[in-house]
Short mmCIF file of C-alpha atoms in Angstrom, two decimals:
data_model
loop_
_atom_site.label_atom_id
_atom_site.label_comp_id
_atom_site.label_asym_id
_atom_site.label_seq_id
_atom_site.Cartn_x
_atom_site.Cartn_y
_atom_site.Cartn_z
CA UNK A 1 -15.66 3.88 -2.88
CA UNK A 2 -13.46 1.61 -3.39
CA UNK A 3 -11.84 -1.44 -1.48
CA UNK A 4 -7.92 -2.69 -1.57
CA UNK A 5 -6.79 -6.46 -0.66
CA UNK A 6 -3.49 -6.92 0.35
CA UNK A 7 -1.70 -10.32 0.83
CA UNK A 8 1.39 -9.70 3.46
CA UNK A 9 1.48 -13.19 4.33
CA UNK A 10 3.18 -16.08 2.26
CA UNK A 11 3.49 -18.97 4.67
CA UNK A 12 0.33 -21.30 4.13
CA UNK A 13 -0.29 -23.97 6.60
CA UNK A 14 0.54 -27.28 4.91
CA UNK A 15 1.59 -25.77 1.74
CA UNK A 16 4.99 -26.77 -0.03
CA UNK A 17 7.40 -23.81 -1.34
CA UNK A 18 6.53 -24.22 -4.86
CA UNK A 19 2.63 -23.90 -3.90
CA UNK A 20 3.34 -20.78 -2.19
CA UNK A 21 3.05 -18.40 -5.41
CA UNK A 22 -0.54 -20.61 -6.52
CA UNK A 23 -1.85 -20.19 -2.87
CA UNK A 24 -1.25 -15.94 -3.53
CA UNK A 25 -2.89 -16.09 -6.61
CA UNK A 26 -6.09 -18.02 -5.26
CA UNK A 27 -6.49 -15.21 -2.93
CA UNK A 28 -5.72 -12.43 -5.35
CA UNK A 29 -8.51 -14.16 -8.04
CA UNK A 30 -10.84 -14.81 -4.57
CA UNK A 31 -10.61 -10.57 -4.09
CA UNK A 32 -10.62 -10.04 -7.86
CA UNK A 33 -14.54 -12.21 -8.43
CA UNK A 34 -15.70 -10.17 -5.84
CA UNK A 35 -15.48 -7.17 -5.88
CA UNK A 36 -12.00 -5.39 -4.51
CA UNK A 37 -11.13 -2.53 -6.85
CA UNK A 38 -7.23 -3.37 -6.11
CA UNK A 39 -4.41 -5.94 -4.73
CA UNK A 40 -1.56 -4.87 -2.81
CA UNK A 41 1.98 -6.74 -1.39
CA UNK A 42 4.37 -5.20 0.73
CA UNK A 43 8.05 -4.64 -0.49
CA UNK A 44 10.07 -6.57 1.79
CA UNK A 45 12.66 -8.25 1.48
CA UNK A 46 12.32 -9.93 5.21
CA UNK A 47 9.36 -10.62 6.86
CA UNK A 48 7.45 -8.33 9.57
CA UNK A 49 7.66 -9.72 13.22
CA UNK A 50 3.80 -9.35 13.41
CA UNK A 51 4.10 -12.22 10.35
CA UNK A 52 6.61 -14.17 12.42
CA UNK A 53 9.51 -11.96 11.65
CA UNK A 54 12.78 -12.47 9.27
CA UNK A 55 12.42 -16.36 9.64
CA UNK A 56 9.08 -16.74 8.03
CA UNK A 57 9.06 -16.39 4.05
CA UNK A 58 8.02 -13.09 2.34
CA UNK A 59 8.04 -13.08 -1.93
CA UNK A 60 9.91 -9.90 -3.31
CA UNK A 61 6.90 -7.34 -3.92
CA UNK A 62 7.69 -6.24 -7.77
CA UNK A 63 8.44 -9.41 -8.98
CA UNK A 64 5.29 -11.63 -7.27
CA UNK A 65 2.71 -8.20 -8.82
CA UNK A 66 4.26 -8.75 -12.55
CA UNK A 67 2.99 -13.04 -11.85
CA UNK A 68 0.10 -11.58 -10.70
CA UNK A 69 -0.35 -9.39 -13.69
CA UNK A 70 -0.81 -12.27 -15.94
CA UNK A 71 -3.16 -14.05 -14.01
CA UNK A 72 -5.41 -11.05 -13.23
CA UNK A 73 -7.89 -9.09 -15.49
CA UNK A 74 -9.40 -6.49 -13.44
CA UNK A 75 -7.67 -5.36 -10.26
CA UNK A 76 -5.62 -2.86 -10.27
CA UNK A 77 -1.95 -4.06 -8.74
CA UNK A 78 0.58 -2.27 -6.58
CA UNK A 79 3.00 -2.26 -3.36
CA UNK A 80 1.95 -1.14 -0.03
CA UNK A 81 4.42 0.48 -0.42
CA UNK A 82 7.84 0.64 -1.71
CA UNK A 83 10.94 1.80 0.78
CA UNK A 84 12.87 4.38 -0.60
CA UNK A 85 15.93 3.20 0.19
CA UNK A 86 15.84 0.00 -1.10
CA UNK A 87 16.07 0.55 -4.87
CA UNK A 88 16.92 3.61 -7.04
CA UNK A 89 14.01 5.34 -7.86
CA UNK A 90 14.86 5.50 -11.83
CA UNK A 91 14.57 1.56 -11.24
CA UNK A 92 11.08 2.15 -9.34
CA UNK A 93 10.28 3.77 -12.09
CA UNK A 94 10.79 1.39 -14.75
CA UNK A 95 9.49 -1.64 -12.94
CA UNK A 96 6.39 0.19 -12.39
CA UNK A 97 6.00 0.90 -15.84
CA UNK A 98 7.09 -3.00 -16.92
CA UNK A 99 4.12 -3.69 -14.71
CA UNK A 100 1.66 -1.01 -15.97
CA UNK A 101 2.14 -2.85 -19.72
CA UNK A 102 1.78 -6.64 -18.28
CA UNK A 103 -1.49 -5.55 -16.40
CA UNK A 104 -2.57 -3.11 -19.53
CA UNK A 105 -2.75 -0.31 -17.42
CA UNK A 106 -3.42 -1.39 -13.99
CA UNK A 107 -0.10 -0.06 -11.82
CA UNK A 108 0.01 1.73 -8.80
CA UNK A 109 3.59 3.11 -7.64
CA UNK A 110 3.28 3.07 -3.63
CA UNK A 111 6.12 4.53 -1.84
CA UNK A 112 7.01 5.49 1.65
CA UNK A 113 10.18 6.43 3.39
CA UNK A 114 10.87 3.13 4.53
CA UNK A 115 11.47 2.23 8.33
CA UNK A 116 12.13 -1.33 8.99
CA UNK A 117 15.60 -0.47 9.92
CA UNK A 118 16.48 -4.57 11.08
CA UNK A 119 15.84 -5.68 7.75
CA UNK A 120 18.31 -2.44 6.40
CA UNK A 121 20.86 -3.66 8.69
CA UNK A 122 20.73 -7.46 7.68
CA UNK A 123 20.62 -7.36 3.74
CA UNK A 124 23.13 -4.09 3.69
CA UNK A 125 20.67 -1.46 2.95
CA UNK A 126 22.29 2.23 4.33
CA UNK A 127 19.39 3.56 6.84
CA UNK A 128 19.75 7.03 7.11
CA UNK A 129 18.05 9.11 9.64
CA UNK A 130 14.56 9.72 9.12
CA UNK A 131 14.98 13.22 7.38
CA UNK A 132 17.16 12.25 4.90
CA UNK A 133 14.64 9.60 3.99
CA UNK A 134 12.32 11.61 3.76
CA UNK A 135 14.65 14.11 1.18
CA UNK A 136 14.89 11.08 -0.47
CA UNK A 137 11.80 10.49 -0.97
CA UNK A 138 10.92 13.84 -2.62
CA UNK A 139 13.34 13.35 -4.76
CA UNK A 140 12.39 10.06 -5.96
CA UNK A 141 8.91 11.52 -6.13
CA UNK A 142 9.82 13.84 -8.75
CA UNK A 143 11.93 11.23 -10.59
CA UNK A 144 9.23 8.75 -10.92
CA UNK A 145 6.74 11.38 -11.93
CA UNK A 146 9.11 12.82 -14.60
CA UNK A 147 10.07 9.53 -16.10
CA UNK A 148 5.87 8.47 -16.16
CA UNK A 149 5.16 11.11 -17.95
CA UNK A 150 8.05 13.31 -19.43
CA UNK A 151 10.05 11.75 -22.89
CA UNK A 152 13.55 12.13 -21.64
CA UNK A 153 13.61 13.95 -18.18
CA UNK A 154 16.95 14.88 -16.34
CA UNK A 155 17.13 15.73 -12.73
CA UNK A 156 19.81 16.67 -10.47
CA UNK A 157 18.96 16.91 -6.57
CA UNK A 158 21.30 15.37 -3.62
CA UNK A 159 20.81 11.91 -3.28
CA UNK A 160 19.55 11.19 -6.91
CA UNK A 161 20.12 12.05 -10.83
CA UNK A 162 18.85 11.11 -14.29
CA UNK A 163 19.86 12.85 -17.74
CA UNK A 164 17.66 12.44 -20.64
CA UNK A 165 16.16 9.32 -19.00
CA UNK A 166 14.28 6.95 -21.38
CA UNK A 167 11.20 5.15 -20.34
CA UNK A 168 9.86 2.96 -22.97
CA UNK A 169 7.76 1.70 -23.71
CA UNK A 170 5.86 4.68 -21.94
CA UNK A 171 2.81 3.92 -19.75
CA UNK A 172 0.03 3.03 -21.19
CA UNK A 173 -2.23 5.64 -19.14
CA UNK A 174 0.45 8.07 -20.28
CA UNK A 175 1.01 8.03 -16.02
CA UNK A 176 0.63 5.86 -13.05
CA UNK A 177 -0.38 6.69 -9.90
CA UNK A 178 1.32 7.41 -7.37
CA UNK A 179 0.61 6.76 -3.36
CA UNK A 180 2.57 7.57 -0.50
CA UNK A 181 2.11 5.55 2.71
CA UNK A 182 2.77 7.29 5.97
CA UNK A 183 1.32 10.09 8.21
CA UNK A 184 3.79 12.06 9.02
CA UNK A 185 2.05 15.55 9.27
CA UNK A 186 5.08 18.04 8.66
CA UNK A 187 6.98 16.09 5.53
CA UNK A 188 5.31 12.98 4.67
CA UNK A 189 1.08 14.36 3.90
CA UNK A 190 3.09 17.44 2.27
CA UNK A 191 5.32 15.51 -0.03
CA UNK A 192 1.67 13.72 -0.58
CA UNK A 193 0.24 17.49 -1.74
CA UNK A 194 3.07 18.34 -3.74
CA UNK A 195 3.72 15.14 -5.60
CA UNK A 196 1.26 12.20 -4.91
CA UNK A 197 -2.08 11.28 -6.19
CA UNK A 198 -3.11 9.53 -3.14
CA UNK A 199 -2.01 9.08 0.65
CA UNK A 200 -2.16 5.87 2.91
CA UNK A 201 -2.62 6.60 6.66
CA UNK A 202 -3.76 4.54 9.76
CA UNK A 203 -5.98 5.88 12.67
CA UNK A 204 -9.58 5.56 14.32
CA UNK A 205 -12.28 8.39 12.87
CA UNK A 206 -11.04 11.05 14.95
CA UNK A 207 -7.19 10.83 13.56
CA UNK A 208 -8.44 10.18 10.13
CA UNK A 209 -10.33 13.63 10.49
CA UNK A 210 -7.07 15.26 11.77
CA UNK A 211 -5.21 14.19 9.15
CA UNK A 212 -7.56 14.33 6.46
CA UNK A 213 -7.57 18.05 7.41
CA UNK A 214 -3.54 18.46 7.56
CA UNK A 215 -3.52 17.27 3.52
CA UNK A 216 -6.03 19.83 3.22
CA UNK A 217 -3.88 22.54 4.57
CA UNK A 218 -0.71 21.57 2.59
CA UNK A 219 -2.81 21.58 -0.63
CA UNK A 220 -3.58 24.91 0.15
CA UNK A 221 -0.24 26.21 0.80
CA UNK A 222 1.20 24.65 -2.34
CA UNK A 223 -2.18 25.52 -4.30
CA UNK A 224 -3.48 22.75 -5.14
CA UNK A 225 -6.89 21.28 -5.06
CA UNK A 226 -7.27 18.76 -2.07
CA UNK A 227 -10.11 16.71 -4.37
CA UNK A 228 -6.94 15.33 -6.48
CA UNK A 229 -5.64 13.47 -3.32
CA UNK A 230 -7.33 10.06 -3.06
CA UNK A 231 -7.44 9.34 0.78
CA UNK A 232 -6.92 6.02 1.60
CA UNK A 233 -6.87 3.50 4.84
CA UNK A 234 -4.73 0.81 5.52
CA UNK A 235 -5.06 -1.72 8.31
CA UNK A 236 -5.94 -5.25 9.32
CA UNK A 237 -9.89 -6.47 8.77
CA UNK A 238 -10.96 -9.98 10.80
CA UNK A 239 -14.61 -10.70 8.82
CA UNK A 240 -16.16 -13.33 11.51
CA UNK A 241 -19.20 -15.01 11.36
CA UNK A 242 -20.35 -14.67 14.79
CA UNK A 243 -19.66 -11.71 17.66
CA UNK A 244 -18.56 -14.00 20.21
CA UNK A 245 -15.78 -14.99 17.33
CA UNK A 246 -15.24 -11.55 17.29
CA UNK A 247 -14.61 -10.79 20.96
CA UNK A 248 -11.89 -13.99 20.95
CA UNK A 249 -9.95 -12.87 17.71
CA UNK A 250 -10.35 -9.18 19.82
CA UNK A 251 -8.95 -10.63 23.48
CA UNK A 252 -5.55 -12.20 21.63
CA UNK A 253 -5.06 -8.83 19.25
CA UNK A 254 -5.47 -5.84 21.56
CA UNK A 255 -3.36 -6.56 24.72
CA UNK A 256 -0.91 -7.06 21.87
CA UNK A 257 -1.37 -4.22 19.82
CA UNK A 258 -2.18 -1.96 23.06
CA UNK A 259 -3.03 2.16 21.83
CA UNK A 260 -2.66 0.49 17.93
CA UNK A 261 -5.74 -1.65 18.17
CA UNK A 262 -8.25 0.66 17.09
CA UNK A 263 -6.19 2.78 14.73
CA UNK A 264 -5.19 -0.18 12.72
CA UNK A 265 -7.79 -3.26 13.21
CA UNK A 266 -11.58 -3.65 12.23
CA UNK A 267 -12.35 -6.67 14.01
CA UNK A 268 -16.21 -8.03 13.88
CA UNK A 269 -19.17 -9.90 12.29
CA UNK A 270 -21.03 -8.40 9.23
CA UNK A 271 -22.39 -5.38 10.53
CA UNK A 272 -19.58 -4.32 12.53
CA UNK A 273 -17.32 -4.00 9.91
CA UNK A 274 -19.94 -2.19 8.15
CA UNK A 275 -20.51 0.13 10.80
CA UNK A 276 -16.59 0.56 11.51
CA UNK A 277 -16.00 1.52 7.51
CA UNK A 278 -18.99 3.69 7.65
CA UNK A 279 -17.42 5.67 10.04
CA UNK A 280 -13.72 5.44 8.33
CA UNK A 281 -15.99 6.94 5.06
CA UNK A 282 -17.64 9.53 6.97
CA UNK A 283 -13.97 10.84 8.25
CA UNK A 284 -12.96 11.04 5.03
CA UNK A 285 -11.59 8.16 3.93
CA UNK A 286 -11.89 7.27 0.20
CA UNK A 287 -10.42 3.87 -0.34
CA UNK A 288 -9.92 0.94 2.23
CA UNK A 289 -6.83 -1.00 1.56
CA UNK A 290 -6.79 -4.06 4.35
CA UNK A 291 -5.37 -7.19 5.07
CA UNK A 292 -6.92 -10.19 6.23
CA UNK A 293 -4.12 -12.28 7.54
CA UNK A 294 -5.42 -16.25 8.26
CA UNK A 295 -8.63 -15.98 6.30
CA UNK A 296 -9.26 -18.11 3.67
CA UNK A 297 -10.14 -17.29 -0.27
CA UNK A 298 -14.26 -17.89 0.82
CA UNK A 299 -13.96 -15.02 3.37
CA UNK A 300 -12.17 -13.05 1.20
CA UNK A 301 -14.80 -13.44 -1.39
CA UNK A 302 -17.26 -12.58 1.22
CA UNK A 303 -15.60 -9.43 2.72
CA UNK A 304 -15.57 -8.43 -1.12
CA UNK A 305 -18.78 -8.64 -1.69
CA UNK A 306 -20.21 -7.33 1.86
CA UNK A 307 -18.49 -3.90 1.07
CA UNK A 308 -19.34 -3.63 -2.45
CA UNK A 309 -22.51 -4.26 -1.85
CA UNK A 310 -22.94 -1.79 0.97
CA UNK A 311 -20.59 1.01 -0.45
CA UNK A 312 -20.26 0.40 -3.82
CA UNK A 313 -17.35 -1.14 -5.93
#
């Protein structure tokens, strides 16, 4: 089992601009000491409204993991995850390899269709509708697979091309991983069995069984062995110290979140979350990727070391 910390937020109470980047890395070196297998940032370019929205600052994902690269040893670094439509995916793939030799071999490539269509519209990004996104995405799939691991691929599909495309240096793994985010259960988990190595969805147990069961279905139609898909979760995680902090951090997040709240939140003391992931793990779930926005470097360390501890690292 293993456990994911990502850092969406970049607005620290009392914290100048130019301390924003060493306030990111004291949380990334908290999850690193204790325990969490990997660290994640979104990519983009504006914040989310649940962060306070397009006003409130957000560091470009690919450029803040290559800092992080050379102040981290162990973790294993990537975005949660990339939109499609912000970048061509030939570029995807070379910044993900830049990153893969900075961290010695510690890249993830995460990449999802994209969706938030406000921050498209603002910064000039075209935001087609969501099947040619999703065509998109395939495509860029293949591309970034081909140029991890092929010496000079060429591809020609609708939206995107390379000829003899150089990637050097290469990988060090001689590939990077590959996760998709998203759930969609016709395209999205199939592009996942095709192409992917892993999957992020959301969802309480009983989704996360549904789902987990959908991937298993695709694999089989495109014959291929489900155990090659890493499932993973991602979602919010409050760590409190007491139940009754619990129920108040609870009363302010679900009238908010309505239907979301338990697909996308663990919210509790100690052996809550424990018994929440337990469940997530018994649905299927391989790897918990969660943020923990408002808690400080000392609860990250503790989260980290509750659920490596209990589950293993």
């Amino acid at each position: 089992m293993g456990f994911g910390f990502q850092i969406p937020g970049h607005e620290f109470p009392g914290a100048e601009p130019a301390d924003t980047f060493d306030r990111i890395v004291e949380l990334a070196i908290a999850a690193e000491s204790s325990g969490w297998a990997s660290v994640w940032v979104m990519d983009h370019f504006w914040q989310l409204p649940p962060l306070g929205g397009p006003t409130h600052p957000i560091l470009e994902g690919w450029t803040l993991l290559g800092a992080l690269a050379a102040r981290t040893e162990r973790v294993h670094l990537g975005t949660l995850v990339t939109g499609v439509t912000y970048r061509n995916p030939a570029l995807v793939a070379k910044m993900a390899t830049t990153l893969d030799v900075i961290s010695r071999g510690r890249a993830i490539c995460g990449i999802g269709a994209a969706w938030y269509d406000v921050e498209h519209v603002g910064l000039g990004f075209d935001f087609p509708r969501d099947g040619v996104r999703l065509d998109m995405l395939e495509e860029a799939l293949q591309i970034c697979r081909a140029m991890f691991t092929e010496e000079t691929p060429t591809f020609t599909g609708e939206h995107y091309r390379i000829q003899d495309a150089h990637n050097l240096p290469r990988p060090l793994r001689g590939d990077i991983p590959i996760l998709v985010g998203g759930g969609g259960e016709k395209r999205t988990l199939r592009l996942v069995a095709q192409y992917a190595d892993a999957c992020n969805v959301h969802g309480d147990p009983d989704m996360i069984r549904h789902k987990m069961a959908v991937i298993d279905r695709h694999c089989a139609d495109v014959g291929r062995d489900p155990s090659e898909v890493r499932r993973t979760w991602g979602g919010t995680l409050f760590l409190t110290e007491t139940a009754e902090e619990a129920a108040g951090i609870e009363g302010l997040l679900r009238p908010a979140a309505g239907d979301e709240y338990d697909h996308n939140f663990i919210v509790g003391d100690e052996a809550v979350v424990v018994d929440k992931v337990a469940a997530l793990i018994d649905a299927g779930i391989d790897d918990l990727i969660v943020n923990m926005p408002t808690m400080p470097p000392a609860t990250v360390e503790r989260a980290g070391r509750i659920l490596t501890d209990r589950f293993g690292a």
